[in-house]
Amino acid sequence: MGVETRQSAGAPAGRPRGFDTDEALERAMLVFWRHGYEGASTAGLTSAMGISTTSMYAAFGNKEKLFRKVLERYTEGPSAYLARAMEEPTALGVATAILAGTVRTTTAPAGPHGCLGVQSALATSDSGQEVCDLLAAWRNDGYSQVRERFQRAVDDGDLPPRTDPGLLARYITTLAHGIAVQAASGIGRDELQELADAALRNWPLS
C-alpha cells in the first residue's frame, strides 16, 4: 500500500494528495542509495515513494531538489556516526569510531551497501554537475570536521606536535570512502573491519 492517501472531498483540483513526507523521503533515500543519483529514475522514485510525479514535484521540487533533501536526511540518519565520532575523547577514538561507523553503515544487512554520498558521485553526467558539486562539498565538509578535530588533538597534546592534522584527516576520510566502495562491491563486514583495524595500528602516539 503506497504512502499516498485519498484526496479529501472538496479539495481544489490539481492539489497534491496528502502523504507521509518522512516516509516518502526515507523511500527516496533508499532508491538513491541503491542506484546512485544518475541511476535513480523519476519513475523509480515515485513508484518507491508511492506518489505521483505531480505530487513529488509539488512537495519536493525536481529530482535534484529531492536529492538535496535526501542527502540531508542521510547525513542526520545513517551517516550521523560522523558527528558522534567527533565527541570521542581522543583522536584515535575519533578515527576508530569513523571507520567502525563506515563499516557498519555500508554493510548493514537491511539496507543498500555502500555510501549514498560516494555511490551517487561515481557516475554523473554533465547535467548532474550541480549534484556532483554538492557531493564534493558534502565530502569536504566531513573532511573539514575531522581535520579540525585532529587539530584540537594536536593542540591538546593528544597527537604529536609535528602531526599534520589535514593529512591525517585526509587519510581517514579517504580510507572511509574506500571502505564504502568495497562494501558496495560485495566485500563483507568482517574483512572491512579487519582492514580498518590494520589501518590504525601505526597511529601516531603523543
Coordinates of C-alpha atoms in Angstrom, one line a residue, residues 3 5 16 25 32 42 47 56 61 81 88 90 101 119 128 134 137 151 153 156 159 162 164 173 182 185 189 199 201:
V3 CA 2.2 6.3 1.3
T5 CA -3.8 8.8 0.8
P16 CA -1.2 17.3 -4.3
L25 CA 11.9 10.8 1.8
F32 CA 19.3 7.0 -4.4
T42 CA 11.9 9.7 -11.6
S47 CA 7.0 4.2 -7.5
M56 CA 6.6 14.7 -6.0
G61 CA 10.6 20.1 -6.4
Y81 CA 28.0 8.4 13.2
E88 CA 35.2 10.8 21.3
T90 CA 40.9 11.0 21.8
G101 CA 30.7 3.6 11.7
Q119 CA 27.9 6.0 -4.8
G128 CA 24.3 16.3 -13.0
L134 CA 27.0 19.2 -3.9
A137 CA 31.1 19.9 -0.8
Q151 CA 44.0 20.0 15.1
A153 CA 44.1 16.9 19.4
D156 CA 45.8 19.4 23.4
L159 CA 48.6 13.9 18.9
R162 CA 54.5 17.5 14.3
D164 CA 49.8 17.2 10.1
T173 CA 38.3 10.0 5.2
Q182 CA 34.4 -2.0 -1.3
S185 CA 31.1 -4.3 -4.5
R189 CA 31.8 -6.6 7.1
A199 CA 45.0 0.9 9.1
R201 CA 47.9 0.0 14.0

